[in-house]
């Protein structure tokens, strides 16, 4: 039997958003499914609201909301009718009408699930996960397929749920989402915990220091950027006409960039300078497989 996860320890606290990050196949979805009791583990311990989810009954499940990445929605159903059906499964559900209004579901309420876009299905799945007013909420790729406006709407709702004291555990491959939403981040690689911490902690702990900067700019394709690179800075053309200059950028590098533009007669159409992001940290740590620093709740999971 193939072992998918073998050394993962995580905790999720009330009033926080906990993000689980990893490349495809890293084991994050399997970890979350085990934590929910949707998959049985072969070793380790899991405590969800003080109970083992594998042995818990309906009383525990009623206190937990789950939004699966594939939605798990019946394709022939219509959104509002489905939500009203789900609401009847709970003794004291949230208002279906309020969730439909909040998530903009009314605009496609007459359409069957199979005909909805990916982002529309995500909004229906999120509403369904919230109907029972759960104490713990598992969100698997909650912003996948959302347009920018819907993404901001979902972000705002997640923050409100956090501020209301919910424990929220999310997985996402969109590291910018985690940087904006997460109070605490776990990075997993090849089924093992790699490192953990708040976003500021991860930025300061990584092998790439806070002095690291990234400058991106748009110009003509195929330009010779060798003059911009040196021992501590590298430059690459990420796609035709788009360039990324990264490393320990100093004021002298910006002056060199200006001189390079003048020499080649290049006028960039856009230039963006940014500090190190969580994506930079994730890529650096996942590549190096630095060992986790485990620090001593709604959820405590140890799978070994």
PDB file of C-alpha atoms in Angstrom:
ATOM      1  CA  UNK A   1       0.000   0.000   0.000  1.00  0.00           C
ATOM      2  CA  UNK A   2       1.355   3.417  -0.964  1.00  0.00           C
ATOM      3  CA  UNK A   3       1.911   5.777   1.977  1.00  0.00           C
ATOM      4  CA  UNK A   4       0.694   9.266   0.997  1.00  0.00           C
ATOM      5  CA  UNK A   5       1.310  11.109   4.270  1.00  0.00           C
ATOM      6  CA  UNK A   6       3.753   9.970   6.896  1.00  0.00           C
ATOM      7  CA  UNK A   7       4.858  12.800   9.178  1.00  0.00           C
ATOM      8  CA  UNK A   8       2.345  15.622   9.530  1.00  0.00           C
ATOM      9  CA  UNK A   9       1.387  17.477  12.677  1.00  0.00           C
ATOM     10  CA  UNK A  10      -0.951  20.459  12.619  1.00  0.00           C
ATOM     11  CA  UNK A  11      -3.290  22.396  14.857  1.00  0.00           C
ATOM     12  CA  UNK A  12      -6.118  24.785  14.042  1.00  0.00           C
ATOM     13  CA  UNK A  13      -7.396  27.291  16.563  1.00  0.00           C
ATOM     14  CA  UNK A  14     -10.687  29.092  16.979  1.00  0.00           C
ATOM     15  CA  UNK A  15     -10.699  32.606  15.583  1.00  0.00           C
ATOM     16  CA  UNK A  16      -7.939  31.823  13.083  1.00  0.00           C
ATOM     17  CA  UNK A  17      -7.555  30.859   9.438  1.00  0.00           C
ATOM     18  CA  UNK A  18      -5.100  27.972   9.109  1.00  0.00           C
ATOM     19  CA  UNK A  19      -3.720  27.355   5.615  1.00  0.00           C
ATOM     20  CA  UNK A  20      -2.251  24.071   4.407  1.00  0.00           C
ATOM     21  CA  UNK A  21       0.019  24.620   1.418  1.00  0.00           C
ATOM     22  CA  UNK A  22       1.829  22.213  -0.841  1.00  0.00           C
ATOM     23  CA  UNK A  23       2.360  21.287  -4.445  1.00  0.00           C
ATOM     24  CA  UNK A  24      -0.008  18.869  -6.166  1.00  0.00           C
ATOM     25  CA  UNK A  25       0.475  15.450  -4.610  1.00  0.00           C
ATOM     26  CA  UNK A  26       2.043  16.842  -1.428  1.00  0.00           C
ATOM     27  CA  UNK A  27      -0.648  15.245   0.745  1.00  0.00           C
ATOM     28  CA  UNK A  28      -2.595  18.299   1.846  1.00  0.00           C
ATOM     29  CA  UNK A  29      -6.015  17.172   0.614  1.00  0.00           C
ATOM     30  CA  UNK A  30      -5.505  13.689   2.073  1.00  0.00           C
ATOM     31  CA  UNK A  31      -4.568  15.267   5.407  1.00  0.00           C
ATOM     32  CA  UNK A  32      -7.720  17.376   5.413  1.00  0.00           C
ATOM     33  CA  UNK A  33      -9.911  14.416   4.439  1.00  0.00           C
ATOM     34  CA  UNK A  34      -8.463  12.386   7.311  1.00  0.00           C
ATOM     35  CA  UNK A  35      -9.043  15.301   9.680  1.00  0.00           C
ATOM     36  CA  UNK A  36     -12.692  15.410   8.602  1.00  0.00           C
ATOM     37  CA  UNK A  37     -13.111  11.651   8.933  1.00  0.00           C
ATOM     38  CA  UNK A  38     -13.708  11.247   5.182  1.00  0.00           C
ATOM     39  CA  UNK A  39     -10.668   8.949   4.919  1.00  0.00           C
ATOM     40  CA  UNK A  40      -9.459   6.448   7.463  1.00  0.00           C
ATOM     41  CA  UNK A  41      -5.857   6.767   8.596  1.00  0.00           C
ATOM     42  CA  UNK A  42      -3.583   3.789   9.182  1.00  0.00           C
ATOM     43  CA  UNK A  43      -1.637   5.407  12.061  1.00  0.00           C
ATOM     44  CA  UNK A  44      -1.454   8.579  14.115  1.00  0.00           C
ATOM     45  CA  UNK A  45      -4.075  10.507  16.095  1.00  0.00           C
ATOM     46  CA  UNK A  46      -6.703  13.106  15.204  1.00  0.00           C
ATOM     47  CA  UNK A  47      -8.778  15.187  17.606  1.00  0.00           C
ATOM     48  CA  UNK A  48     -11.566  17.274  16.094  1.00  0.00           C
ATOM     49  CA  UNK A  49     -13.488  19.250  18.721  1.00  0.00           C
ATOM     50  CA  UNK A  50     -12.151  16.756  21.245  1.00  0.00           C
ATOM     51  CA  UNK A  51     -13.262  13.663  19.336  1.00  0.00           C
ATOM     52  CA  UNK A  52     -11.789  11.218  16.853  1.00  0.00           C
ATOM     53  CA  UNK A  53     -13.668  11.949  13.602  1.00  0.00           C
ATOM     54  CA  UNK A  54     -13.413   8.318  12.479  1.00  0.00           C
ATOM     55  CA  UNK A  55     -15.545   7.204  15.427  1.00  0.00           C
ATOM     56  CA  UNK A  56     -17.772  10.253  15.863  1.00  0.00           C
ATOM     57  CA  UNK A  57     -21.396  10.393  14.864  1.00  0.00           C
ATOM     58  CA  UNK A  58     -23.872  12.912  13.519  1.00  0.00           C
ATOM     59  CA  UNK A  59     -23.521  15.237  16.522  1.00  0.00           C
ATOM     60  CA  UNK A  60     -19.899  16.022  15.618  1.00  0.00           C
ATOM     61  CA  UNK A  61     -20.571  16.271  11.892  1.00  0.00           C
ATOM     62  CA  UNK A  62     -23.270  18.874  12.567  1.00  0.00           C
ATOM     63  CA  UNK A  63     -20.619  21.113  14.139  1.00  0.00           C
ATOM     64  CA  UNK A  64     -18.299  20.904  11.114  1.00  0.00           C
ATOM     65  CA  UNK A  65     -18.691  22.456   7.673  1.00  0.00           C
ATOM     66  CA  UNK A  66     -16.937  20.961   4.645  1.00  0.00           C
ATOM     67  CA  UNK A  67     -16.409  22.476   1.205  1.00  0.00           C
ATOM     68  CA  UNK A  68     -14.802  19.967  -1.146  1.00  0.00           C
ATOM     69  CA  UNK A  69     -12.746  21.070  -4.125  1.00  0.00           C
ATOM     70  CA  UNK A  70     -14.953  19.163  -6.571  1.00  0.00           C
ATOM     71  CA  UNK A  71     -18.053  20.552  -4.885  1.00  0.00           C
ATOM     72  CA  UNK A  72     -19.790  17.207  -4.401  1.00  0.00           C
ATOM     73  CA  UNK A  73     -23.008  18.830  -5.646  1.00  0.00           C
ATOM     74  CA  UNK A  74     -25.736  16.826  -7.433  1.00  0.00           C
ATOM     75  CA  UNK A  75     -25.552  17.964 -11.076  1.00  0.00           C
ATOM     76  CA  UNK A  76     -29.309  17.955 -11.732  1.00  0.00           C
ATOM     77  CA  UNK A  77     -30.174  20.123  -8.732  1.00  0.00           C
ATOM     78  CA  UNK A  78     -30.823  23.855  -8.819  1.00  0.00           C
ATOM     79  CA  UNK A  79     -28.810  25.958  -6.341  1.00  0.00           C
ATOM     80  CA  UNK A  80     -31.501  27.433  -4.071  1.00  0.00           C
ATOM     81  CA  UNK A  81     -33.588  24.246  -3.988  1.00  0.00           C
ATOM     82  CA  UNK A  82     -30.459  22.307  -3.066  1.00  0.00           C
ATOM     83  CA  UNK A  83     -29.571  24.740  -0.283  1.00  0.00           C
ATOM     84  CA  UNK A  84     -33.083  24.558   1.151  1.00  0.00           C
ATOM     85  CA  UNK A  85     -32.851  20.763   1.149  1.00  0.00           C
ATOM     86  CA  UNK A  86     -29.482  20.871   2.949  1.00  0.00           C
ATOM     87  CA  UNK A  87     -30.839  23.380   5.483  1.00  0.00           C
ATOM     88  CA  UNK A  88     -33.541  20.895   6.502  1.00  0.00           C
ATOM     89  CA  UNK A  89     -30.816  18.524   7.709  1.00  0.00           C
ATOM     90  CA  UNK A  90     -29.910  20.918  10.547  1.00  0.00           C
ATOM     91  CA  UNK A  91     -31.919  21.761  13.653  1.00  0.00           C
ATOM     92  CA  UNK A  92     -31.017  25.458  13.571  1.00  0.00           C
ATOM     93  CA  UNK A  93     -29.679  26.358  10.114  1.00  0.00           C
ATOM     94  CA  UNK A  94     -28.582  29.752   8.897  1.00  0.00           C
ATOM     95  CA  UNK A  95     -30.904  31.615   6.580  1.00  0.00           C
ATOM     96  CA  UNK A  96     -30.773  30.254   3.035  1.00  0.00           C
ATOM     97  CA  UNK A  97     -31.985  33.574   1.665  1.00  0.00           C
ATOM     98  CA  UNK A  98     -29.256  35.484   3.497  1.00  0.00           C
ATOM     99  CA  UNK A  99     -26.511  33.213   2.125  1.00  0.00           C
ATOM    100  CA  UNK A 100     -27.974  33.331  -1.390  1.00  0.00           C
ATOM    101  CA  UNK A 101     -27.947  37.113  -1.223  1.00  0.00           C
ATOM    102  CA  UNK A 102     -24.501  37.355   0.334  1.00  0.00           C
ATOM    103  CA  UNK A 103     -22.846  35.065  -2.230  1.00  0.00           C
ATOM    104  CA  UNK A 104     -24.737  36.345  -5.266  1.00  0.00           C
ATOM    105  CA  UNK A 105     -26.382  32.992  -5.981  1.00  0.00           C
ATOM    106  CA  UNK A 106     -29.784  34.434  -6.949  1.00  0.00           C
ATOM    107  CA  UNK A 107     -28.486  35.489 -10.360  1.00  0.00           C
ATOM    108  CA  UNK A 108     -28.089  31.855 -11.432  1.00  0.00           C
ATOM    109  CA  UNK A 109     -30.646  30.183  -9.154  1.00  0.00           C
ATOM    110  CA  UNK A 110     -32.704  28.827 -12.075  1.00  0.00           C
ATOM    111  CA  UNK A 111     -29.717  27.034 -13.631  1.00  0.00           C
ATOM    112  CA  UNK A 112     -28.882  23.416 -12.824  1.00  0.00           C
ATOM    113  CA  UNK A 113     -25.572  22.687 -11.115  1.00  0.00           C
ATOM    114  CA  UNK A 114     -24.167  20.931 -14.192  1.00  0.00           C
ATOM    115  CA  UNK A 115     -24.531  24.140 -16.226  1.00  0.00           C
ATOM    116  CA  UNK A 116     -22.873  26.437 -13.703  1.00  0.00           C
ATOM    117  CA  UNK A 117     -19.352  27.766 -14.126  1.00  0.00           C
ATOM    118  CA  UNK A 118     -16.642  26.536 -11.780  1.00  0.00           C
ATOM    119  CA  UNK A 119     -16.793  29.743  -9.747  1.00  0.00           C
ATOM    120  CA  UNK A 120     -20.579  29.583  -9.430  1.00  0.00           C
ATOM    121  CA  UNK A 121     -20.379  26.004  -8.175  1.00  0.00           C
ATOM    122  CA  UNK A 122     -17.794  27.158  -5.624  1.00  0.00           C
ATOM    123  CA  UNK A 123     -20.186  29.758  -4.263  1.00  0.00           C
ATOM    124  CA  UNK A 124     -22.992  27.209  -3.916  1.00  0.00           C
ATOM    125  CA  UNK A 125     -20.634  24.727  -2.209  1.00  0.00           C
ATOM    126  CA  UNK A 126     -19.462  27.427   0.211  1.00  0.00           C
ATOM    127  CA  UNK A 127     -23.046  28.333   1.070  1.00  0.00           C
ATOM    128  CA  UNK A 128     -23.877  24.666   1.679  1.00  0.00           C
ATOM    129  CA  UNK A 129     -20.892  24.289   4.011  1.00  0.00           C
ATOM    130  CA  UNK A 130     -22.098  27.250   6.095  1.00  0.00           C
ATOM    131  CA  UNK A 131     -25.764  26.308   6.481  1.00  0.00           C
ATOM    132  CA  UNK A 132     -25.259  24.424   9.733  1.00  0.00           C
ATOM    133  CA  UNK A 133     -23.448  27.399  11.319  1.00  0.00           C
ATOM    134  CA  UNK A 134     -20.371  25.190  11.935  1.00  0.00           C
ATOM    135  CA  UNK A 135     -17.738  25.773  14.593  1.00  0.00           C
ATOM    136  CA  UNK A 136     -15.011  24.338  12.330  1.00  0.00           C
ATOM    137  CA  UNK A 137     -14.907  24.918   8.598  1.00  0.00           C
ATOM    138  CA  UNK A 138     -12.790  22.975   6.088  1.00  0.00           C
ATOM    139  CA  UNK A 139     -12.385  24.768   2.742  1.00  0.00           C
ATOM    140  CA  UNK A 140     -10.570  22.948  -0.054  1.00  0.00           C
ATOM    141  CA  UNK A 141      -9.424  25.503  -2.678  1.00  0.00           C
ATOM    142  CA  UNK A 142     -12.211  27.981  -1.795  1.00  0.00           C
ATOM    143  CA  UNK A 143     -11.318  30.595  -4.436  1.00  0.00           C
ATOM    144  CA  UNK A 144     -10.705  28.205  -7.345  1.00  0.00           C
ATOM    145  CA  UNK A 145     -12.482  29.404 -10.473  1.00  0.00           C
ATOM    146  CA  UNK A 146     -13.775  32.631  -8.920  1.00  0.00           C
ATOM    147  CA  UNK A 147     -13.721  35.887 -10.838  1.00  0.00           C
ATOM    148  CA  UNK A 148     -11.955  38.800  -9.082  1.00  0.00           C
ATOM    149  CA  UNK A 149     -15.168  40.290  -7.658  1.00  0.00           C
ATOM    150  CA  UNK A 150     -16.396  36.953  -6.296  1.00  0.00           C
ATOM    151  CA  UNK A 151     -12.940  36.232  -4.889  1.00  0.00           C
ATOM    152  CA  UNK A 152     -12.969  39.447  -2.861  1.00  0.00           C
ATOM    153  CA  UNK A 153     -16.523  38.660  -1.681  1.00  0.00           C
ATOM    154  CA  UNK A 154     -15.463  35.211  -0.484  1.00  0.00           C
ATOM    155  CA  UNK A 155     -12.344  36.650   1.200  1.00  0.00           C
ATOM    156  CA  UNK A 156     -14.478  39.122   3.123  1.00  0.00           C
ATOM    157  CA  UNK A 157     -16.847  36.382   4.249  1.00  0.00           C
ATOM    158  CA  UNK A 158     -13.980  34.143   5.409  1.00  0.00           C
ATOM    159  CA  UNK A 159     -12.540  37.016   7.455  1.00  0.00           C
ATOM    160  CA  UNK A 160     -15.939  37.647   9.035  1.00  0.00           C
ATOM    161  CA  UNK A 161     -16.252  33.970   9.946  1.00  0.00           C
ATOM    162  CA  UNK A 162     -12.792  34.064  11.503  1.00  0.00           C
ATOM    163  CA  UNK A 163     -13.658  37.201  13.474  1.00  0.00           C
ATOM    164  CA  UNK A 164     -16.826  35.464  14.682  1.00  0.00           C
ATOM    165  CA  UNK A 165     -14.606  32.818  16.308  1.00  0.00           C
ATOM    166  CA  UNK A 166     -14.795  30.009  13.748  1.00  0.00           C
ATOM    167  CA  UNK A 167     -11.816  27.719  13.208  1.00  0.00           C
ATOM    168  CA  UNK A 168     -11.134  27.720   9.465  1.00  0.00           C
ATOM    169  CA  UNK A 169      -8.794  25.288   7.727  1.00  0.00           C
ATOM    170  CA  UNK A 170      -8.171  25.848   4.048  1.00  0.00           C
ATOM    171  CA  UNK A 171      -6.027  24.362   1.343  1.00  0.00           C
ATOM    172  CA  UNK A 172      -5.008  26.406  -1.653  1.00  0.00           C
ATOM    173  CA  UNK A 173      -2.433  26.425  -4.395  1.00  0.00           C
ATOM    174  CA  UNK A 174      -2.904  30.190  -4.714  1.00  0.00           C
ATOM    175  CA  UNK A 175      -0.246  31.379  -2.324  1.00  0.00           C
ATOM    176  CA  UNK A 176      -1.413  34.966  -2.606  1.00  0.00           C
ATOM    177  CA  UNK A 177      -4.723  33.835  -1.113  1.00  0.00           C
ATOM    178  CA  UNK A 178      -2.934  32.291   1.856  1.00  0.00           C
ATOM    179  CA  UNK A 179      -0.826  35.407   2.347  1.00  0.00           C
ATOM    180  CA  UNK A 180      -3.973  37.548   2.450  1.00  0.00           C
ATOM    181  CA  UNK A 181      -6.120  35.237   4.573  1.00  0.00           C
ATOM    182  CA  UNK A 182      -4.042  32.956   6.781  1.00  0.00           C
ATOM    183  CA  UNK A 183      -3.160  33.576  10.403  1.00  0.00           C
ATOM    184  CA  UNK A 184      -1.009  30.432  10.443  1.00  0.00           C
ATOM    185  CA  UNK A 185       0.492  28.413   7.591  1.00  0.00           C
ATOM    186  CA  UNK A 186       1.680  24.821   7.280  1.00  0.00           C
ATOM    187  CA  UNK A 187       3.774  23.807   4.291  1.00  0.00           C
ATOM    188  CA  UNK A 188       3.844  20.113   3.377  1.00  0.00           C
ATOM    189  CA  UNK A 189       6.022  18.328   0.850  1.00  0.00           C
ATOM    190  CA  UNK A 190       5.959  14.657  -0.117  1.00  0.00           C
ATOM    191  CA  UNK A 191       3.560  13.856   2.724  1.00  0.00           C
ATOM    192  CA  UNK A 192       5.617  15.469   5.491  1.00  0.00           C
ATOM    193  CA  UNK A 193       5.451  18.719   7.424  1.00  0.00           C
ATOM    194  CA  UNK A 194       8.183  20.966   6.066  1.00  0.00           C
ATOM    195  CA  UNK A 195       7.739  24.106   8.125  1.00  0.00           C
ATOM    196  CA  UNK A 196       5.061  26.190   9.794  1.00  0.00           C
ATOM    197  CA  UNK A 197       4.421  29.644  11.184  1.00  0.00           C
ATOM    198  CA  UNK A 198       2.673  32.929  10.646  1.00  0.00           C
ATOM    199  CA  UNK A 199       3.344  34.611   7.319  1.00  0.00           C
ATOM    200  CA  UNK A 200       5.804  37.110   8.915  1.00  0.00           C
ATOM    201  CA  UNK A 201       7.592  34.242  10.659  1.00  0.00           C
ATOM    202  CA  UNK A 202       7.935  32.283   7.432  1.00  0.00           C
ATOM    203  CA  UNK A 203       9.243  35.348   5.637  1.00  0.00           C
ATOM    204  CA  UNK A 204      11.878  35.883   8.325  1.00  0.00           C
ATOM    205  CA  UNK A 205      12.824  32.200   8.795  1.00  0.00           C
ATOM    206  CA  UNK A 206      13.353  31.264   5.180  1.00  0.00           C
ATOM    207  CA  UNK A 207      16.753  31.009   3.596  1.00  0.00           C
ATOM    208  CA  UNK A 208      15.811  34.001   1.456  1.00  0.00           C
ATOM    209  CA  UNK A 209      16.103  36.972   3.801  1.00  0.00           C
ATOM    210  CA  UNK A 210      13.868  39.993   4.145  1.00  0.00           C
ATOM    211  CA  UNK A 211      16.332  41.907   1.955  1.00  0.00           C
ATOM    212  CA  UNK A 212      15.194  39.917  -1.065  1.00  0.00           C
ATOM    213  CA  UNK A 213      13.230  41.911  -3.627  1.00  0.00           C
ATOM    214  CA  UNK A 214      11.597  41.154  -6.933  1.00  0.00           C
ATOM    215  CA  UNK A 215      11.179  43.550  -9.827  1.00  0.00           C
ATOM    216  CA  UNK A 216       8.992  42.622 -12.769  1.00  0.00           C
ATOM    217  CA  UNK A 217       8.719  44.627 -15.936  1.00  0.00           C
ATOM    218  CA  UNK A 218       7.136  44.442 -19.366  1.00  0.00           C
ATOM    219  CA  UNK A 219       9.205  45.283 -22.459  1.00  0.00           C
ATOM    220  CA  UNK A 220       9.961  43.805 -25.873  1.00  0.00           C
ATOM    221  CA  UNK A 221      10.486  40.038 -26.176  1.00  0.00           C
ATOM    222  CA  UNK A 222      13.902  38.422 -26.417  1.00  0.00           C
ATOM    223  CA  UNK A 223      15.940  41.249 -24.879  1.00  0.00           C
ATOM    224  CA  UNK A 224      19.482  40.596 -23.644  1.00  0.00           C
ATOM    225  CA  UNK A 225      19.249  41.067 -19.865  1.00  0.00           C
ATOM    226  CA  UNK A 226      22.699  39.706 -18.987  1.00  0.00           C
ATOM    227  CA  UNK A 227      23.890  43.177 -17.952  1.00  0.00           C
ATOM    228  CA  UNK A 228      21.238  43.261 -15.200  1.00  0.00           C
ATOM    229  CA  UNK A 229      22.411  40.055 -13.485  1.00  0.00           C
ATOM    230  CA  UNK A 230      25.295  39.540 -11.092  1.00  0.00           C
ATOM    231  CA  UNK A 231      26.256  37.292  -8.177  1.00  0.00           C
ATOM    232  CA  UNK A 232      23.301  38.256  -5.978  1.00  0.00           C
ATOM    233  CA  UNK A 233      20.691  39.062  -8.624  1.00  0.00           C
ATOM    234  CA  UNK A 234      19.327  37.019 -11.516  1.00  0.00           C
ATOM    235  CA  UNK A 235      17.030  37.970 -14.372  1.00  0.00           C
ATOM    236  CA  UNK A 236      14.777  35.774 -16.487  1.00  0.00           C
ATOM    237  CA  UNK A 237      12.177  36.223 -19.186  1.00  0.00           C
ATOM    238  CA  UNK A 238       9.162  34.489 -17.661  1.00  0.00           C
ATOM    239  CA  UNK A 239       7.119  34.748 -20.864  1.00  0.00           C
ATOM    240  CA  UNK A 240       7.657  36.710 -24.090  1.00  0.00           C
ATOM    241  CA  UNK A 241       8.099  40.347 -23.134  1.00  0.00           C
ATOM    242  CA  UNK A 242       7.768  39.775 -19.354  1.00  0.00           C
ATOM    243  CA  UNK A 243      10.879  39.810 -17.172  1.00  0.00           C
ATOM    244  CA  UNK A 244      11.658  39.067 -13.540  1.00  0.00           C
ATOM    245  CA  UNK A 245      14.671  40.510 -11.737  1.00  0.00           C
ATOM    246  CA  UNK A 246      15.108  38.926  -8.303  1.00  0.00           C
ATOM    247  CA  UNK A 247      17.633  38.801  -5.479  1.00  0.00           C
ATOM    248  CA  UNK A 248      19.272  41.186  -3.035  1.00  0.00           C
ATOM    249  CA  UNK A 249      18.333  44.251  -5.055  1.00  0.00           C
ATOM    250  CA  UNK A 250      20.121  47.456  -4.078  1.00  0.00           C
ATOM    251  CA  UNK A 251      19.704  51.047  -5.311  1.00  0.00           C
ATOM    252  CA  UNK A 252      22.646  50.404  -7.642  1.00  0.00           C
ATOM    253  CA  UNK A 253      20.599  47.702  -9.362  1.00  0.00           C
ATOM    254  CA  UNK A 254      17.824  50.169 -10.070  1.00  0.00           C
ATOM    255  CA  UNK A 255      20.383  52.600 -11.514  1.00  0.00           C
ATOM    256  CA  UNK A 256      21.808  49.786 -13.639  1.00  0.00           C
ATOM    257  CA  UNK A 257      18.290  49.012 -14.872  1.00  0.00           C
ATOM    258  CA  UNK A 258      17.818  52.640 -15.958  1.00  0.00           C
ATOM    259  CA  UNK A 259      21.140  52.634 -17.775  1.00  0.00           C
ATOM    260  CA  UNK A 260      20.233  49.346 -19.479  1.00  0.00           C
ATOM    261  CA  UNK A 261      16.932  50.811 -20.700  1.00  0.00           C
ATOM    262  CA  UNK A 262      18.704  53.927 -22.028  1.00  0.00           C
ATOM    263  CA  UNK A 263      21.404  51.901 -23.792  1.00  0.00           C
ATOM    264  CA  UNK A 264      18.900  49.619 -25.557  1.00  0.00           C
ATOM    265  CA  UNK A 265      16.333  52.323 -26.143  1.00  0.00           C
ATOM    266  CA  UNK A 266      13.796  50.346 -24.137  1.00  0.00           C
ATOM    267  CA  UNK A 267      10.766  52.010 -22.524  1.00  0.00           C
ATOM    268  CA  UNK A 268       9.108  49.420 -20.211  1.00  0.00           C
ATOM    269  CA  UNK A 269       5.336  49.527 -20.299  1.00  0.00           C
ATOM    270  CA  UNK A 270       5.141  48.584 -16.595  1.00  0.00           C
ATOM    271  CA  UNK A 271       7.553  48.118 -13.692  1.00  0.00           C
ATOM    272  CA  UNK A 272       6.652  46.574 -10.319  1.00  0.00           C
ATOM    273  CA  UNK A 273       8.987  46.292  -7.327  1.00  0.00           C
ATOM    274  CA  UNK A 274       7.936  44.046  -4.428  1.00  0.00           C
ATOM    275  CA  UNK A 275       9.316  42.504  -1.266  1.00  0.00           C
ATOM    276  CA  UNK A 276       9.652  38.769  -0.903  1.00  0.00           C
ATOM    277  CA  UNK A 277       6.280  37.003  -1.044  1.00  0.00           C
ATOM    278  CA  UNK A 278       4.963  33.826   0.516  1.00  0.00           C
ATOM    279  CA  UNK A 279       5.297  32.242  -2.919  1.00  0.00           C
ATOM    280  CA  UNK A 280       9.061  32.902  -2.853  1.00  0.00           C
ATOM    281  CA  UNK A 281       9.270  31.338   0.606  1.00  0.00           C
ATOM    282  CA  UNK A 282       7.179  28.340  -0.412  1.00  0.00           C
ATOM    283  CA  UNK A 283       9.302  27.606  -3.446  1.00  0.00           C
ATOM    284  CA  UNK A 284      12.555  27.997  -1.509  1.00  0.00           C
ATOM    285  CA  UNK A 285      11.475  25.865   1.440  1.00  0.00           C
ATOM    286  CA  UNK A 286       9.777  23.151  -0.607  1.00  0.00           C
ATOM    287  CA  UNK A 287      12.868  22.848  -2.781  1.00  0.00           C
ATOM    288  CA  UNK A 288      15.263  22.605   0.151  1.00  0.00           C
ATOM    289  CA  UNK A 289      12.915  20.477   2.303  1.00  0.00           C
ATOM    290  CA  UNK A 290      13.937  22.287   5.481  1.00  0.00           C
ATOM    291  CA  UNK A 291      12.798  20.372   8.575  1.00  0.00           C
ATOM    292  CA  UNK A 292       9.704  21.571  10.368  1.00  0.00           C
ATOM    293  CA  UNK A 293       9.942  23.578  13.583  1.00  0.00           C
ATOM    294  CA  UNK A 294       6.911  22.240  15.463  1.00  0.00           C
ATOM    295  CA  UNK A 295       5.506  24.588  18.112  1.00  0.00           C
ATOM    296  CA  UNK A 296       3.660  23.603  21.113  1.00  0.00           C
ATOM    297  CA  UNK A 297      -8.080  23.909  19.738  1.00  0.00           C
ATOM    298  CA  UNK A 298     -10.329  23.096  17.474  1.00  0.00           C
ATOM    299  CA  UNK A 299      -8.274  20.588  15.548  1.00  0.00           C
ATOM    300  CA  UNK A 300      -5.111  18.693  16.383  1.00  0.00           C
ATOM    301  CA  UNK A 301      -3.812  16.213  13.844  1.00  0.00           C
ATOM    302  CA  UNK A 302      -0.749  14.012  14.024  1.00  0.00           C
ATOM    303  CA  UNK A 303      -0.257  11.496  11.213  1.00  0.00           C
ATOM    304  CA  UNK A 304       2.955   9.466  11.158  1.00  0.00           C
TER     305      UNK A 304
END
